[in-house]
Short mmCIF file of C-alpha atoms and ligand atoms in Angstrom, two decimals:
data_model
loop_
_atom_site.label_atom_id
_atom_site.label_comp_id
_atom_site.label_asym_id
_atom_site.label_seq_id
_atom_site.Cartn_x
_atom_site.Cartn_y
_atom_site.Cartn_z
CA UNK A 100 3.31 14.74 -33.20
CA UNK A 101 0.70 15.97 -30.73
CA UNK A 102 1.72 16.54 -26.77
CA UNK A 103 -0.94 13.83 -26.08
CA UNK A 104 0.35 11.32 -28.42
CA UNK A 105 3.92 11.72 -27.41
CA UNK A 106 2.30 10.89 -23.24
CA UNK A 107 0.28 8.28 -24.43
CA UNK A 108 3.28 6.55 -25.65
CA UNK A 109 6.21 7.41 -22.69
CA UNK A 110 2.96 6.08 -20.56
CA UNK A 111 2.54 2.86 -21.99
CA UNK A 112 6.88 2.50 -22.63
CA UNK A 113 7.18 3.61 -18.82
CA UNK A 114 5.18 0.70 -17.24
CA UNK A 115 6.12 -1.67 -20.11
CA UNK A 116 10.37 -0.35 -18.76
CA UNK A 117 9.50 -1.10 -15.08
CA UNK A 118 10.12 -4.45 -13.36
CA UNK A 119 10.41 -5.49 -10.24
CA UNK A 120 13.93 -4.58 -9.94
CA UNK A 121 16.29 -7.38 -8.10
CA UNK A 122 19.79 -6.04 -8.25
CA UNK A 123 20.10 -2.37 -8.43
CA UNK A 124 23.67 -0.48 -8.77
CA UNK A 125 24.42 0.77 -5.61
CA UNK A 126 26.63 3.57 -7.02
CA UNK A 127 23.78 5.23 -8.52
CA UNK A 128 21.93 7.70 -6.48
CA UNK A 129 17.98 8.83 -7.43
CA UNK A 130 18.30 13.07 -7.40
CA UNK A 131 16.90 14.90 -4.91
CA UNK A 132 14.52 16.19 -7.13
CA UNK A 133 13.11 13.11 -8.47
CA UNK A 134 13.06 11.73 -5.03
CA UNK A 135 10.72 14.49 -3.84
CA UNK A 136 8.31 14.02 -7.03
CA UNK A 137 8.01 10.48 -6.26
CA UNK A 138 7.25 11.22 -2.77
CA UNK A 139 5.02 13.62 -3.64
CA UNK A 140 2.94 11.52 -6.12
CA UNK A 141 2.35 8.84 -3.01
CA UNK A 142 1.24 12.39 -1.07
CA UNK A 143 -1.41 12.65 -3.35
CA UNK A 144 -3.09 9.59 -3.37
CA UNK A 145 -6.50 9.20 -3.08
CA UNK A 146 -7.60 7.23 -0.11
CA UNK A 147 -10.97 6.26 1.25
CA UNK A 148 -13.42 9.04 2.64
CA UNK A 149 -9.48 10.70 2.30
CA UNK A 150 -8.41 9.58 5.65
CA UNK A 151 -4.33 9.43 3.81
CA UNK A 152 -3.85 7.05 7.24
CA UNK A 153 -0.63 6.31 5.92
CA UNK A 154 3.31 7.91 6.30
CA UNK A 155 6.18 7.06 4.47
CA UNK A 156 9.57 6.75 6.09
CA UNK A 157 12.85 7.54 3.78
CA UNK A 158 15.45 5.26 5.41
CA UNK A 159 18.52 7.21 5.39
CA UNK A 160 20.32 5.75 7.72
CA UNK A 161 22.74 3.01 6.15
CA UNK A 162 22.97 0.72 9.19
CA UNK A 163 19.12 0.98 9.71
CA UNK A 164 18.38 -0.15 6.20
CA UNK A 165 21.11 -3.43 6.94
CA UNK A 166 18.77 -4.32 9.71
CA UNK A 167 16.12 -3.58 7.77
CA UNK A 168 17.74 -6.05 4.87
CA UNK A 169 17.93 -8.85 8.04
CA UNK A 170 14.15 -8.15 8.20
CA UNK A 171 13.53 -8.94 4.59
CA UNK A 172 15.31 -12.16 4.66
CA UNK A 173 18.28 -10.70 3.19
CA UNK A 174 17.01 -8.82 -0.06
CA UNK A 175 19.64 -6.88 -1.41
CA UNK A 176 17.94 -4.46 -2.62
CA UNK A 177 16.65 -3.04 0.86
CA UNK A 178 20.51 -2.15 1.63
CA UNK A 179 21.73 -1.22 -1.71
CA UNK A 180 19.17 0.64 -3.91
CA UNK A 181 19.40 4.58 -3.59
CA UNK A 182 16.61 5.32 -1.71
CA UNK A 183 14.29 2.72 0.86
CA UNK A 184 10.91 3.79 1.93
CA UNK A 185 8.87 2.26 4.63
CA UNK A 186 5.05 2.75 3.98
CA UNK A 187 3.44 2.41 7.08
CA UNK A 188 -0.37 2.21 7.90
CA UNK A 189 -1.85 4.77 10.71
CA UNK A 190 -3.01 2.60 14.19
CA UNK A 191 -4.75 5.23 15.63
CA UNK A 192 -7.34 5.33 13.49
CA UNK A 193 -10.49 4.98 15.76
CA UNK A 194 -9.27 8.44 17.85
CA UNK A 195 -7.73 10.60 15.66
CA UNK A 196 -8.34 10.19 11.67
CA UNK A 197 -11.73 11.71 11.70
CA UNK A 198 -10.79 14.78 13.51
CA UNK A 199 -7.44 15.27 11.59
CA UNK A 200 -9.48 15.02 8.02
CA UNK A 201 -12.30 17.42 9.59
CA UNK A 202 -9.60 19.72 10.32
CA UNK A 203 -7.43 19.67 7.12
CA UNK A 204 -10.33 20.21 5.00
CA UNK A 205 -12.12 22.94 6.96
CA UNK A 206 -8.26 24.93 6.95
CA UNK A 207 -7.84 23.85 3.14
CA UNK A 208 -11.34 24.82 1.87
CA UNK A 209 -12.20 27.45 4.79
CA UNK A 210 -15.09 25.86 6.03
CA UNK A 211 -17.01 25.76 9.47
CA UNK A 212 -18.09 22.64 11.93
CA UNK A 213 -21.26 23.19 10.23
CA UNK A 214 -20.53 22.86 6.90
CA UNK A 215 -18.26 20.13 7.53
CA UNK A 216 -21.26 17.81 9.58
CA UNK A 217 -21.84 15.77 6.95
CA UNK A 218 -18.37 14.81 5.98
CA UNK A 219 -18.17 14.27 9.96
CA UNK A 220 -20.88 11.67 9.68
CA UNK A 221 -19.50 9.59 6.72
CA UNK A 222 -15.94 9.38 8.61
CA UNK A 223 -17.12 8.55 12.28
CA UNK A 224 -20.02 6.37 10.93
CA UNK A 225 -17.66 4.45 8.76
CA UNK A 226 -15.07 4.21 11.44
CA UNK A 227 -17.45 2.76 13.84
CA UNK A 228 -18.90 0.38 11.89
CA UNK A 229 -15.41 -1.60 11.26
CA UNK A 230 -14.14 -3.47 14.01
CA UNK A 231 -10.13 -3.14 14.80
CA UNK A 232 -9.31 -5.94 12.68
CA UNK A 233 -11.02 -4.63 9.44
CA UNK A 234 -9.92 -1.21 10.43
CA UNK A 235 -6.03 -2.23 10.34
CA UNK A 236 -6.60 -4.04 7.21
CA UNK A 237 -8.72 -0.95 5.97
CA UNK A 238 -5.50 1.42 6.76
CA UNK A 239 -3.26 -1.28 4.92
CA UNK A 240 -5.41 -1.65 2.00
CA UNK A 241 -5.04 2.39 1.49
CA UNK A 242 -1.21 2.03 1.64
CA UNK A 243 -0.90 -0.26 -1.58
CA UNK A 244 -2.41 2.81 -3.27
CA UNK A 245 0.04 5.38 -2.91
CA UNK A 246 3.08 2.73 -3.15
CA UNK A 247 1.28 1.80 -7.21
CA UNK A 248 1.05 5.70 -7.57
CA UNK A 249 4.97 5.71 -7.00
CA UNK A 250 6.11 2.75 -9.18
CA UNK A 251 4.35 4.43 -12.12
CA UNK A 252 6.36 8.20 -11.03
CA UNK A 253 9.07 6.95 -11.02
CA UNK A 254 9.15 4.84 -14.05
CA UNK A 255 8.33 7.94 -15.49
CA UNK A 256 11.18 9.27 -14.21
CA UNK A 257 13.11 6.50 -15.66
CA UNK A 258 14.00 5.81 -12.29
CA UNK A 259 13.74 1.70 -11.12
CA UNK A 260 11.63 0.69 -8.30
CA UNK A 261 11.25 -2.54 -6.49
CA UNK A 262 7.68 -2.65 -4.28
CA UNK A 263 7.99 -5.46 -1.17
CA UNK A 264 6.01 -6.93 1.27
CA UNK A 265 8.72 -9.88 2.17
CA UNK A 266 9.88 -8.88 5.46
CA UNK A 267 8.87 -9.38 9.11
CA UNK A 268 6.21 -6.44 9.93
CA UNK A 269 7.15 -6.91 13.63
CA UNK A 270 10.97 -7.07 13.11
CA UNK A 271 10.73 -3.26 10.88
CA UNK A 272 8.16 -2.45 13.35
CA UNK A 273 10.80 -2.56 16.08
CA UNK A 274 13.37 -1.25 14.35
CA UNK A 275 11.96 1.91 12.86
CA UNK A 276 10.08 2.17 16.30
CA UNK A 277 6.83 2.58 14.45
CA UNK A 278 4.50 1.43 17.41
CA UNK A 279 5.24 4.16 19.86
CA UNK A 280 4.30 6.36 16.25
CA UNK A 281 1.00 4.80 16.06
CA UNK A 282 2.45 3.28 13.23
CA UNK A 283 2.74 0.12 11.70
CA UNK A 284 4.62 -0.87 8.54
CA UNK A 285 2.60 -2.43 5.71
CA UNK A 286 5.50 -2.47 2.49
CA UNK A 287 8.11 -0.87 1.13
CA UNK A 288 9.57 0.49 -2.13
CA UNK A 289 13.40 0.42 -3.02
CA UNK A 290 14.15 3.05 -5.72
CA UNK A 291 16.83 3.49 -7.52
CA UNK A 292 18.99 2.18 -10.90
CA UNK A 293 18.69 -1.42 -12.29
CA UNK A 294 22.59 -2.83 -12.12
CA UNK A 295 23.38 -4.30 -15.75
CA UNK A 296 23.86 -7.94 -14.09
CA UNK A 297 20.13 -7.58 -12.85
CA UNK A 298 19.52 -11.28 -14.69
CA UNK A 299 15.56 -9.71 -14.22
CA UNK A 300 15.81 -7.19 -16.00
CA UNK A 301 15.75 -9.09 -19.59
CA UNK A 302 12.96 -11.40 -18.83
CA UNK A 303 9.76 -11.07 -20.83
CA UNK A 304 7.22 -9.41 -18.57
CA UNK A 305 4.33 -12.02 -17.66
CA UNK A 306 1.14 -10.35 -17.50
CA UNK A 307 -2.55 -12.13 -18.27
CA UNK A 308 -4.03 -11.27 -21.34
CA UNK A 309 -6.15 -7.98 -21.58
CA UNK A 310 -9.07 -10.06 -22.56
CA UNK A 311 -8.42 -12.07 -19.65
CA UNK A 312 -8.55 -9.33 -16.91
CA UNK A 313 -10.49 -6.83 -18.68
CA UNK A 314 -14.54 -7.37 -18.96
CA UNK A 315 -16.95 -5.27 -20.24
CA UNK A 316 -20.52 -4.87 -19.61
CA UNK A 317 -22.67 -4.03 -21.65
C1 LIG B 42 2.75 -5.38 -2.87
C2 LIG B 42 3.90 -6.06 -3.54
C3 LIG B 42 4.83 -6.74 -2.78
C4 LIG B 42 5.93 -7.37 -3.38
N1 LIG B 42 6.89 -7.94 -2.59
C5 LIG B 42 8.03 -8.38 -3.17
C6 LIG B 42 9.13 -8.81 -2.38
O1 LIG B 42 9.11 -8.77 -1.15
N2 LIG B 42 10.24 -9.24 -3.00
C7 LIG B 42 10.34 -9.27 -4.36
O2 LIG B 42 11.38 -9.66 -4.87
N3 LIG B 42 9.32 -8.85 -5.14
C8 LIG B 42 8.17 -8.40 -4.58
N4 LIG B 42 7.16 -7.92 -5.37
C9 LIG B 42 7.34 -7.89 -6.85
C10 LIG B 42 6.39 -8.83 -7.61
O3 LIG B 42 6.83 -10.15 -7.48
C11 LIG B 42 6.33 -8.38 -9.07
O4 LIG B 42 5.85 -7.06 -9.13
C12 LIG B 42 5.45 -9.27 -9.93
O5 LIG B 42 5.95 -10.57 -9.99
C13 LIG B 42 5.31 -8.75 -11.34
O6 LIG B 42 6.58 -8.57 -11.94
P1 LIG B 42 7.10 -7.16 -12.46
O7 LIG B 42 6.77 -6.15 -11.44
O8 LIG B 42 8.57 -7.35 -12.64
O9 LIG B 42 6.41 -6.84 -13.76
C14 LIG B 42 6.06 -7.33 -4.77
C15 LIG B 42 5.10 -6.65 -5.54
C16 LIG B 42 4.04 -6.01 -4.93
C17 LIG B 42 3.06 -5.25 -5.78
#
């Protein structure tokens, strides 16, 4: 069987495997390694004009993530999955994106001011053009892209992963002390291994029909 074949089909058996886990087993720990590729698929996300106004925060810290459980009106899964990670949304946007992209990509791609003038223009112009409310919801909007990129990793990785937006922002805000960071949190992903009384985890997945979501023009 071909390499490509043999993709196509972990692929389509990986996102058919992953649910939104409920009840993971909190004995079972996501390697270090595996851990570090997820991460590093939500690094390289794409992001508008690539502004990656995002961080993610690995909570560690099991007291933090019981708070952090409070937060999300008691969702187990914050406390007792292997691994919780905060995505948060950059606040700073307006006075420091445009100057940190410039800068990146002139030391990544060894380019000058000059040569860089255009890409200048796109990010300032497009920054000043949004007030602060679309901007905030601009920066959140980016955020849901790297937390899809690392549902599909990991279910790759045959590792279980539970995305979440069901918490108080302003609670996890406080706790993580993301304000004083110029951050703010937008979701979060619990990763880890699906515990066999997950009653979720034999449910038929319900998804529209292809036909339904899919249109073609033409
Ligand atoms: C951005 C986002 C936020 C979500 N927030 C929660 C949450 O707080 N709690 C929860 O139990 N499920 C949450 N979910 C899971 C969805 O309910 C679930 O993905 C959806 O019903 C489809 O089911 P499946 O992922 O099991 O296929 C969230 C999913 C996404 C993408």
């Amino acid at each position: 069987v071909r390499k490509e074949v043999l993709m196509k089909e972990s692929i389509l058996q990986a996102l058919a495997w992953r649910y939104a886990a409920q009840v993971f087993d909190p004995t079972k720990k996501v390697s270090k390694a595996d851990l570090g590729l997820i991460l590093e698929s939500a690094r390289l996300a794409p992001s508008s004009i690539g502004i990656e106004a995002w961080k993610f925060i690995v909570v560690e810290n099991p007291e933090i993530r019981m708070q952090l459980r409070e937060a999300g009106y008691g969702q187990s899964k914050i406390s007792d999955a292997s691994h919780l990670i905060v995505l948060a949304r950059r606040t700073d946007i307006r006075e420091n994106i445009a100057n940190e992209r410039i800068e990146r990509t002139a030391l990544a791609q060894s380019k000058n001011g000059e040569e860089l003038a255009g890409l200048r223009q796109m990010l300032e112009g497009g920054i000043a053009r949004k007030d602060d409310e679309t901007l905030a919801a601009w920066a959140a909007a980016q955020t849901y892209i790297p937390l899809g990129m690392m549902t599909v990793a990991a279910s790759l990785l045959g590792v279980d992963n539970a995305p979440m937006e069901g918490f108080d922002n302003a609670t996890v805000d406080a706790i993580l002390g993301l304000s004083a960071q110029n951050l703010a949190s937008v979701s979060m992903i619990a990763l880890g291994y699906r515990s066999e009384s997950d009653p979720y985890a034999t449910l038929a997945k319900v998804r529209r029909p292809f036909e339904e979501v899919v249109h073609f023009v033409r």
